[in-house]
Tab-separated table of C-alpha atoms and ligand atoms in Angstrom:
chain	number	residue	atom	x	y	z
A	1	MET	CA	0.000	0.000	0.000
A	2	ILE	CA	1.320	3.488	-0.857
A	3	SER	CA	1.261	5.867	2.076
A	4	GLY	CA	-0.746	9.024	1.319
A	5	LEU	CA	-1.414	7.655	-2.226
A	6	GLU	CA	1.796	9.446	-3.274
A	7	ASP	CA	2.415	9.077	-7.040
A	8	VAL	CA	-0.844	7.115	-7.479
A	9	VAL	CA	-2.703	8.340	-10.576
A	10	ALA	CA	-6.365	8.471	-9.510
A	11	ALA	CA	-7.910	10.471	-12.375
A	12	GLU	CA	-7.331	11.688	-15.897
A	13	THR	CA	-7.930	15.392	-16.323
A	14	ILE	CA	-7.787	18.046	-19.006
A	15	LEU	CA	-7.828	20.789	-16.353
A	16	SER	CA	-4.325	21.255	-14.938
A	17	ASP	CA	-0.854	19.745	-15.002
A	18	VAL	CA	1.652	20.267	-12.205
A	19	ASP	CA	5.135	19.712	-13.673
A	20	GLY	CA	7.434	19.642	-10.683
A	21	GLN	CA	10.621	18.853	-12.602
A	22	SER	CA	10.491	21.977	-14.778
A	23	GLY	CA	8.581	24.158	-12.293
A	24	LYS	CA	5.590	24.756	-14.576
A	25	LEU	CA	1.858	24.788	-13.960
A	26	VAL	CA	-0.390	24.343	-17.008
A	27	ILE	CA	-4.054	25.290	-16.726
A	28	ARG	CA	-5.934	23.664	-19.605
A	29	GLY	CA	-3.264	24.322	-22.216
A	30	HIS	CA	-2.021	27.661	-20.825
A	31	PHE	CA	1.069	28.221	-18.693
A	32	LEU	CA	0.111	29.930	-15.433
A	33	ASP	CA	2.991	32.376	-16.077
A	34	ASP	CA	1.190	33.541	-19.262
A	35	LEU	CA	-2.344	33.508	-17.843
A	36	VAL	CA	-1.526	35.825	-14.940
A	37	CYS	CA	-0.084	38.400	-17.368
A	38	SER	CA	-3.019	38.511	-19.764
A	39	ALA	CA	-6.184	37.115	-18.146
A	40	THR	CA	-8.628	37.792	-15.321
A	41	TYR	CA	-10.088	35.329	-12.831
A	42	GLU	CA	-13.266	35.264	-14.907
A	43	ASP	CA	-11.235	34.347	-18.038
A	44	VAL	CA	-9.702	31.456	-16.097
A	45	LEU	CA	-13.164	30.312	-14.950
A	46	GLN	CA	-14.249	30.348	-18.585
A	47	VAL	CA	-11.188	28.292	-19.562
A	48	LEU	CA	-11.758	25.771	-16.740
A	49	TRP	CA	-15.526	25.439	-17.243
A	50	ASP	CA	-15.558	25.422	-21.054
A	51	GLY	CA	-17.519	22.420	-22.365
A	52	PHE	CA	-18.776	21.391	-18.923
A	53	PHE	CA	-21.972	23.471	-19.000
A	54	ALA	CA	-24.310	23.619	-22.018
A	55	ASP	CA	-25.021	27.320	-21.572
A	56	LEU	CA	-21.665	28.792	-20.503
A	57	SER	CA	-21.190	32.393	-21.723
A	58	ASP	CA	-18.032	33.975	-23.085
A	59	SER	CA	-15.831	35.503	-20.401
A	60	GLY	CA	-17.233	39.042	-20.883
A	61	ARG	CA	-20.788	37.910	-20.093
A	62	LEU	CA	-19.505	35.545	-17.436
A	63	THR	CA	-18.042	38.529	-15.550
A	64	ARG	CA	-21.496	40.131	-15.476
A	65	GLN	CA	-23.250	36.865	-14.570
A	66	LEU	CA	-20.784	36.239	-11.744
A	67	GLY	CA	-21.455	39.784	-10.505
A	68	LEU	CA	-25.202	39.117	-10.498
A	69	ALA	CA	-24.573	35.816	-8.702
A	70	ARG	CA	-22.653	37.751	-6.011
A	71	GLN	CA	-25.680	39.992	-5.534
A	72	GLU	CA	-27.921	36.933	-5.287
A	73	VAL	CA	-25.871	35.157	-2.605
A	74	PHE	CA	-25.373	38.339	-0.539
A	75	ALA	CA	-28.814	37.758	1.073
A	76	HIS	CA	-27.455	34.656	2.836
A	77	LEU	CA	-25.377	36.914	5.108
A	78	GLU	CA	-28.630	37.783	6.884
A	79	ALA	CA	-28.600	34.251	8.300
A	80	VAL	CA	-25.410	34.890	10.303
A	81	ASP	CA	-26.078	35.097	14.027
A	82	ARG	CA	-23.837	36.015	16.948
A	83	ARG	CA	-22.956	32.422	17.808
A	84	LEU	CA	-21.918	31.638	14.242
A	85	LEU	CA	-19.624	34.682	14.210
A	86	GLU	CA	-17.574	33.176	17.042
A	87	HIS	CA	-16.294	30.527	14.605
A	88	PRO	CA	-13.321	30.872	12.217
A	89	ASN	CA	-14.101	32.652	8.956
A	90	ILE	CA	-13.942	29.497	6.809
A	91	ASP	CA	-16.423	27.711	9.109
A	92	VAL	CA	-18.941	30.541	8.767
A	93	VAL	CA	-18.463	30.599	4.971
A	94	ARG	CA	-19.100	26.846	4.964
A	95	ALA	CA	-22.250	27.221	7.091
A	96	LEU	CA	-23.636	29.788	4.640
A	97	VAL	CA	-22.734	27.690	1.580
A	98	ALA	CA	-24.661	24.814	3.203
A	99	ARG	CA	-27.860	26.891	2.819
A	100	MET	CA	-27.528	26.995	-0.974
A	101	ASP	CA	-29.414	24.783	-3.484
A	102	ASP	CA	-27.556	21.577	-4.342
A	103	GLY	CA	-27.871	22.030	-8.122
A	104	GLN	CA	-25.783	20.976	-11.127
A	105	ASP	CA	-26.463	23.755	-13.640
A	106	ILE	CA	-24.527	26.886	-14.533
A	107	SER	CA	-26.611	29.080	-12.168
A	108	ALA	CA	-25.707	26.871	-9.214
A	109	ALA	CA	-22.054	26.920	-10.318
A	110	LEU	CA	-21.999	30.714	-10.578
A	111	ARG	CA	-23.609	31.160	-7.148
A	112	LEU	CA	-21.041	28.793	-5.611
A	113	ALA	CA	-18.149	30.545	-7.385
A	114	ALA	CA	-19.459	33.856	-6.022
A	115	ALA	CA	-20.146	32.652	-2.471
A	116	PRO	CA	-16.698	32.704	-0.762
A	117	ALA	CA	-15.876	36.048	-2.427
A	118	VAL	CA	-19.017	37.609	-0.901
A	119	PHE	CA	-19.157	35.781	2.429
A	120	THR	CA	-15.479	36.235	3.401
A	121	PRO	CA	-15.476	40.076	3.545
A	122	GLY	CA	-19.078	40.159	4.806
A	123	ILE	CA	-18.245	37.887	7.765
A	124	LEU	CA	-15.067	39.860	8.568
A	125	ARG	CA	-17.101	43.066	8.699
A	126	LEU	CA	-19.825	41.483	10.850
A	127	GLN	CA	-17.136	40.194	13.230
A	128	ARG	CA	-15.900	43.800	13.564
A	129	GLY	CA	-19.437	45.048	14.250
A	130	LEU	CA	-19.767	46.618	10.784
A	131	ALA	CA	-22.517	46.120	8.207
A	132	PRO	CA	-21.610	44.004	5.143
A	133	ILE	CA	-21.174	45.932	1.882
A	134	ALA	CA	-23.448	44.805	-0.980
A	135	PRO	CA	-21.714	43.522	-4.139
A	136	ASP	CA	-21.347	45.665	-7.274
A	137	ALA	CA	-22.145	43.454	-10.286
A	138	SER	CA	-20.302	45.781	-12.680
A	139	LEU	CA	-16.911	44.967	-11.112
A	140	GLY	CA	-14.698	41.915	-11.536
A	141	GLN	CA	-14.681	39.402	-8.682
A	142	ALA	CA	-11.291	40.520	-7.280
A	143	ALA	CA	-12.071	44.255	-7.305
A	144	ASP	CA	-15.489	43.667	-5.752
A	145	MET	CA	-14.116	41.401	-3.038
A	146	LEU	CA	-11.691	44.132	-1.934
A	147	ARG	CA	-14.435	46.768	-2.169
A	148	MET	CA	-16.704	44.637	0.035
A	149	LEU	CA	-13.855	44.337	2.564
A	150	HIS	CA	-12.710	47.954	2.765
A	151	ASN	CA	-15.829	49.838	1.557
A	152	LYS	CA	-13.791	51.628	-1.107
A	153	VAL	CA	-12.786	50.876	-4.671
A	154	PRO	CA	-9.309	49.277	-4.646
A	155	THR	CA	-6.350	50.683	-6.543
A	156	MET	CA	-5.395	49.133	-9.865
A	157	GLU	CA	-2.396	47.414	-8.227
A	158	GLN	CA	-4.529	45.981	-5.399
A	159	ARG	CA	-7.221	44.710	-7.765
A	160	SER	CA	-4.648	43.169	-10.065
A	161	ALA	CA	-2.799	41.553	-7.140
A	162	LEU	CA	-5.935	39.791	-5.844
A	163	ASP	CA	-6.994	38.843	-9.359
A	164	ARG	CA	-3.568	37.261	-9.889
A	165	TYR	CA	-3.840	35.422	-6.573
A	166	LEU	CA	-7.291	33.999	-7.445
A	167	MET	CA	-5.966	32.821	-10.825
A	168	THR	CA	-2.818	31.391	-9.249
A	169	VAL	CA	-4.765	29.147	-6.859
A	170	SER	CA	-7.664	28.332	-9.221
A	171	ASP	CA	-6.512	24.780	-9.919
A	172	HIS	CA	-3.545	22.583	-9.025
A	173	GLY	CA	-3.892	18.952	-10.072
A	174	LEU	CA	-5.277	16.356	-7.698
A	175	ASN	CA	-4.596	18.103	-4.375
A	176	ALA	CA	-6.522	16.920	-1.290
A	177	SER	CA	-9.542	19.217	-1.663
A	178	THR	CA	-9.863	18.597	-5.412
A	179	PHE	CA	-9.668	14.836	-4.886
A	180	THR	CA	-12.394	15.218	-2.239
A	181	ALA	CA	-14.492	17.214	-4.726
A	182	ARG	CA	-14.158	14.445	-7.313
A	183	VAL	CA	-15.115	11.700	-4.834
A	184	VAL	CA	-18.294	13.564	-3.868
A	185	ALA	CA	-19.113	14.409	-7.498
A	186	SER	CA	-18.714	10.732	-8.421
A	187	THR	CA	-21.665	9.902	-6.131
A	188	ARG	CA	-23.770	12.346	-8.243
A	189	ALA	CA	-24.406	14.648	-5.293
A	190	GLY	CA	-24.911	18.304	-6.312
A	191	LEU	CA	-22.296	21.043	-6.611
A	192	THR	CA	-23.059	22.513	-3.175
A	193	SER	CA	-22.193	19.145	-1.613
A	194	VAL	CA	-19.004	19.067	-3.686
A	195	VAL	CA	-17.917	22.552	-2.586
A	196	LEU	CA	-18.786	21.932	1.083
A	197	ALA	CA	-16.699	18.753	1.176
A	198	ALA	CA	-13.799	20.376	-0.669
A	199	MET	CA	-13.835	23.365	1.707
A	200	SER	CA	-13.713	20.984	4.656
A	201	ALA	CA	-10.595	19.333	3.207
A	202	LEU	CA	-9.051	22.713	2.413
A	203	LYS	CA	-9.316	24.068	5.958
A	204	GLY	CA	-6.795	21.611	7.428
A	205	PRO	CA	-3.380	23.080	8.347
A	206	LEU	CA	-1.607	20.716	5.926
A	207	HIS	CA	-3.540	22.146	2.994
A	208	GLY	CA	-5.141	25.615	2.908
A	209	GLY	CA	-4.156	26.652	6.393
A	210	ALA	CA	-0.402	27.093	5.727
A	211	PRO	CA	0.263	30.823	5.059
A	212	GLY	CA	-0.655	32.043	8.565
A	213	PRO	CA	2.512	30.487	10.097
A	214	VAL	CA	4.678	32.455	7.628
A	215	LEU	CA	3.407	35.682	9.207
A	216	ASP	CA	3.851	34.192	12.686
A	217	MET	CA	7.512	33.529	11.763
A	218	LEU	CA	8.027	37.107	10.499
A	219	ASP	CA	6.360	38.507	13.643
A	220	ASP	CA	8.590	36.366	15.830
A	221	ILE	CA	11.789	37.372	13.999
A	222	GLY	CA	10.716	41.000	14.383
A	223	ASN	CA	13.657	42.765	12.763
A	224	ALA	CA	16.204	42.020	10.050
A	225	GLU	CA	19.217	41.840	12.418
A	226	ARG	CA	17.679	38.823	14.157
A	227	ALA	CA	16.836	36.937	10.943
A	228	LYS	CA	19.992	34.825	10.554
A	229	GLU	CA	20.213	33.810	14.195
A	230	TRP	CA	16.475	33.027	14.423
A	231	LEU	CA	16.422	30.950	11.235
A	232	GLN	CA	19.625	29.080	12.103
A	233	SER	CA	18.311	28.227	15.573
A	234	ALA	CA	15.059	26.939	14.063
A	235	LEU	CA	17.010	24.712	11.670
A	236	ASP	CA	19.302	23.540	14.487
A	237	ARG	CA	16.200	22.501	16.423
A	238	GLY	CA	15.170	20.444	13.342
A	239	GLU	CA	12.239	22.701	12.510
A	240	ARG	CA	10.925	23.451	9.007
A	241	LEU	CA	11.109	27.021	7.758
A	242	MET	CA	7.604	28.047	6.755
A	243	GLY	CA	7.122	29.040	3.126
A	244	PHE	CA	10.033	27.024	1.728
A	245	GLY	CA	10.186	23.637	-0.019
A	246	HIS	CA	7.538	21.721	-1.951
A	247	ARG	CA	6.673	18.068	-2.458
A	248	VAL	CA	6.255	18.353	-6.227
A	249	TYR	CA	8.104	21.472	-7.396
A	250	ARG	CA	11.814	20.740	-7.488
A	251	VAL	CA	13.244	23.834	-9.242
A	252	ARG	CA	10.753	26.645	-8.645
A	253	ASP	CA	7.140	27.104	-7.592
A	254	PRO	CA	5.625	29.083	-10.506
A	255	ARG	CA	2.838	30.323	-8.237
A	256	ALA	CA	5.370	31.952	-5.898
A	257	ASP	CA	6.890	33.825	-8.852
A	258	ALA	CA	3.477	34.986	-10.108
A	259	LEU	CA	2.641	36.474	-6.710
A	260	LYS	CA	6.069	38.037	-6.266
A	261	THR	CA	5.486	40.196	-9.365
A	262	SER	CA	2.250	41.529	-7.858
A	263	LEU	CA	3.941	42.188	-4.550
A	264	GLN	CA	6.638	44.173	-6.351
A	265	ALA	CA	3.943	46.236	-8.127
A	266	LEU	CA	2.388	47.054	-4.737
A	267	VAL	CA	5.837	48.008	-3.396
A	268	ASN	CA	6.512	50.259	-6.414
A	269	ALA	CA	3.148	51.975	-5.890
A	270	GLY	CA	3.921	52.497	-2.184
A	271	GLN	CA	0.929	50.372	-1.168
A	272	VAL	CA	2.609	47.990	1.277
A	273	ASP	CA	4.228	48.338	4.653
A	274	GLU	CA	7.840	48.881	3.527
A	275	ARG	CA	9.336	47.691	6.814
A	276	ARG	CA	7.434	44.425	6.548
A	277	MET	CA	8.591	43.909	2.961
A	278	ARG	CA	12.237	44.679	3.811
A	279	LEU	CA	12.102	42.179	6.651
A	280	ALA	CA	10.452	39.563	4.397
A	281	GLN	CA	13.104	40.043	1.697
A	282	ILE	CA	15.950	39.566	4.167
A	283	VAL	CA	14.265	36.558	5.780
A	284	GLU	CA	13.712	34.977	2.353
A	285	LYS	CA	17.294	35.579	1.194
A	286	THR	CA	18.779	34.315	4.467
A	287	ALA	CA	16.497	31.280	4.602
A	288	LEU	CA	17.411	30.269	1.038
A	289	GLU	CA	21.136	30.569	1.856
A	290	LEU	CA	20.816	28.526	5.047
A	291	LEU	CA	18.631	25.872	3.374
A	292	ALA	CA	21.085	25.547	0.453
A	293	ARG	CA	23.910	25.033	2.943
A	294	LYS	CA	21.915	22.552	5.022
A	295	LYS	CA	20.481	20.584	2.067
A	296	PRO	CA	22.857	21.132	-0.884
A	297	ASP	CA	21.381	18.147	-2.785
A	298	ARG	CA	17.793	19.418	-2.458
A	299	ALA	CA	16.517	22.551	-4.234
A	300	LEU	CA	14.502	24.066	-1.410
A	301	GLN	CA	12.941	27.208	-2.886
A	302	THR	CA	10.379	29.773	-1.796
A	303	ASN	CA	6.895	28.259	-2.126
A	304	VAL	CA	3.525	29.840	-2.870
A	305	GLU	CA	2.634	30.233	0.816
A	306	PHE	CA	5.426	32.708	1.562
A	307	ASN	CA	4.242	35.231	-1.017
A	308	THR	CA	0.565	34.463	-0.391
A	309	ALA	CA	0.983	35.482	3.225
A	310	LEU	CA	2.650	38.786	2.300
A	311	LEU	CA	0.236	39.537	-0.513
A	312	LEU	CA	-2.985	38.871	1.391
A	313	GLU	CA	-1.661	40.804	4.392
A	314	ALA	CA	-0.771	43.748	2.121
A	315	LEU	CA	-4.319	43.659	0.717
A	316	GLY	CA	-5.759	43.980	4.220
A	317	PHE	CA	-7.003	40.419	4.795
A	318	PRO	CA	-6.384	39.226	8.359
A	319	ARG	CA	-4.561	35.885	8.561
A	320	GLU	CA	-7.616	34.126	10.007
A	321	ALA	CA	-9.404	34.686	6.662
A	322	PHE	CA	-6.608	33.421	4.381
A	323	THR	CA	-8.191	29.965	3.921
A	324	SER	CA	-11.479	31.547	2.821
A	325	VAL	CA	-9.666	33.745	0.265
A	326	PHE	CA	-7.944	30.586	-0.994
A	327	ALA	CA	-11.397	28.979	-1.336
A	328	ALA	CA	-12.601	32.013	-3.343
A	329	GLY	CA	-10.037	31.097	-6.017
A	330	ARG	CA	-9.976	27.290	-5.792
A	331	VAL	CA	-13.793	26.985	-5.989
A	332	GLY	CA	-13.548	27.429	-9.785
A	333	GLY	CA	-11.260	24.383	-10.032
A	334	TRP	CA	-13.424	22.263	-7.700
A	335	ILE	CA	-16.499	22.886	-9.854
A	336	ALA	CA	-14.622	22.093	-13.092
A	337	HIS	CA	-13.282	18.834	-11.613
A	338	ALA	CA	-16.741	17.899	-10.339
A	339	ARG	CA	-18.213	18.330	-13.814
A	340	GLU	CA	-15.336	16.411	-15.403
A	341	GLN	CA	-15.781	13.592	-12.888
A	342	LEU	CA	-19.517	13.453	-13.550
A	343	ARG	CA	-18.767	13.015	-17.243
A	344	ALA	CA	-16.400	10.129	-16.426
A	345	GLY	CA	-19.458	8.636	-14.783
A	346	ARG	CA	-17.897	6.017	-12.523
A	347	LEU	CA	-18.275	6.007	-8.745
A	348	ILE	CA	-14.916	6.400	-6.959
A	349	ARG	CA	-14.801	3.452	-4.589
A	350	PRO	CA	-11.317	2.085	-3.783
A	351	GLN	CA	-10.592	-0.921	-1.613
A	352	SER	CA	-9.080	-1.133	1.840
A	353	ARG	CA	-6.990	-4.024	3.149
A	354	TYR	CA	-8.359	-5.493	6.376
A	355	VAL	CA	-5.652	-5.830	9.044
A	356	GLY	CA	-7.972	-6.241	12.061
A	357	PRO	CA	-8.645	-9.397	14.108
A	358	GLN	CA	-10.334	-12.408	12.477
A	359	PRO	CA	-13.537	-13.845	14.050
A	360	ALA	CA	-12.801	-16.613	16.569
A	361	THR	CA	-15.228	-19.061	14.926
A	362	PRO	CA	-14.850	-20.206	11.313
A	363	ALA	CA	-17.530	-18.910	8.836
B	401	LIG	N1	12.770	23.905	6.186
B	401	LIG	C1	13.784	23.088	6.608
B	401	LIG	N2	14.042	21.894	6.066
B	401	LIG	C2	13.252	21.503	5.059
B	401	LIG	C3	12.204	22.287	4.566
B	401	LIG	C4	11.976	23.538	5.167
B	401	LIG	N3	10.980	24.343	4.764
B	401	LIG	N4	11.585	21.630	3.574
B	401	LIG	C5	12.209	20.450	3.447
B	401	LIG	N5	13.235	20.378	4.341
B	401	LIG	C6	14.145	19.288	4.541
B	401	LIG	C7	13.489	18.193	5.348
B	401	LIG	O1	13.683	18.356	6.726
B	401	LIG	C8	14.134	16.931	4.828
B	401	LIG	O2	15.333	16.715	5.503
B	401	LIG	P1	15.760	15.220	5.942
B	401	LIG	O3	15.959	14.487	4.629
B	401	LIG	O4	17.024	15.452	6.704
B	401	LIG	O5	14.635	14.680	6.735
B	401	LIG	C9	14.427	17.287	3.376
B	401	LIG	O6	14.455	18.701	3.282
B	401	LIG	C10	13.363	16.768	2.465
B	401	LIG	O7	12.153	16.968	3.110
B	401	LIG	P2	10.815	16.303	2.656
B	401	LIG	O8	9.880	16.194	3.792
B	401	LIG	O9	11.065	15.061	1.866
B	401	LIG	O10	10.309	17.381	1.691
B	401	LIG	P3	8.985	17.282	0.969
B	401	LIG	O11	9.299	17.758	-0.373
B	401	LIG	O12	8.302	16.016	1.113
B	401	LIG	O13	8.104	18.311	1.854
B	401	LIG	C11	7.037	20.308	2.447
B	401	LIG	C12	7.510	19.366	1.322
B	401	LIG	C13	6.096	19.540	3.403
B	401	LIG	C14	6.276	21.453	1.806
B	401	LIG	C15	8.262	20.827	3.214
B	401	LIG	O14	9.148	21.463	2.325
B	401	LIG	C16	7.885	21.736	4.360
B	401	LIG	O15	7.536	21.257	5.424
B	401	LIG	N6	7.912	23.100	4.139
B	401	LIG	C17	7.557	24.036	5.175
B	401	LIG	C18	6.044	24.191	5.304
B	401	LIG	C19	5.425	24.935	4.112
B	401	LIG	O16	5.944	25.936	3.640
B	401	LIG	N7	4.277	24.403	3.649
B	401	LIG	C20	3.562	24.947	2.481
B	401	LIG	C21	3.908	24.190	1.230
B	401	LIG	S1	3.181	24.857	-0.229
B	401	LIG	C22	1.637	24.188	-0.312
B	401	LIG	O17	1.394	23.178	0.251
B	401	LIG	C23	0.541	24.877	-1.096
């Protein structure tokens, strides 16, 4: 038996290819590096969903339809009560998604793709005692999400940074939440069931909960002079440095590079805390040097979580909402995989090997 199903091929997909040896991510025939320079999140949704819904619009109309879907799901925020608000953001998002119709058509898909983008800022505002801001259907998903968080239209750099993030995390092979989505879809349950199950897999600290610890590390280091000593001590204690290394990517994590460009644009526009960025740059450089010295035979590079943490913090999302923002991007991939799995048509039902006690009496 293969522990963690590592290297087991459990599905064929036309949706994404994670090439760890060359450090490339292909989303349905497009390199991620190219998509983030020329597309929007809605374009990527169109690419991922193409052929899986009879009545899917072109990406221009899809932007409008997704905006209208945001307005439709906004009403669910009225169901949030005080007790629900005591839970982590992703748990409240999940509770609200659970109220939605368990359909299979494009309308259900659009409402689900809109839901985390609307619920995440709405819940954050309710938790701060503020009223949620209603969606603006004329905006793209990224711009509107930031507007619903801060109650002001974001700058071009901020909008583009979040858009890039949502595209970057939209799909990534058969990760744990996507595999979960495909298992549920294979039972022919509706898309709401698929998204709820996938969100539940995503929230675990080994999957979507990773970027928070990167900020905890930066907070703990505090200032650049302490970086080398802090990082070396952590390595001497046998600890992992958060935001470095990857199971599949051996030369570079293309998602980390895509986000770094957006971070630089925010720096150039003076829209990030410069002290934080200077500290992060020194920590990254020092960590890479120490890791190369410690593991010369292993290319331990900066992974997506390091830049995700900095980017989402710069955009004003608190770390407790990072998993929900991740879900706002990945939901597009979950839905595409669910539809692809449904087309494959076969129930996913592997075997287990019984290693428990045998009955005392013969059968
Ligand atoms: N810091 C210190 N040492 C490391 C790190 C790191 N970040 N990453 C790997 N190593 C070391 C390991 O200790 C191991 O050493 P050993 O052979 O002496 O035991 C060696 O490099 C290989 O480690 P593996 O566990 O085989 O690396 P793998 O590729 O399986 O693990 C993982 C990948 C889990 C991401 C790892 O690099 C890690 O723990 N990173 C820190 C946590 C992190 O950033 N997680 C987010 C990943 S991105 C994502 O999941 C979306």
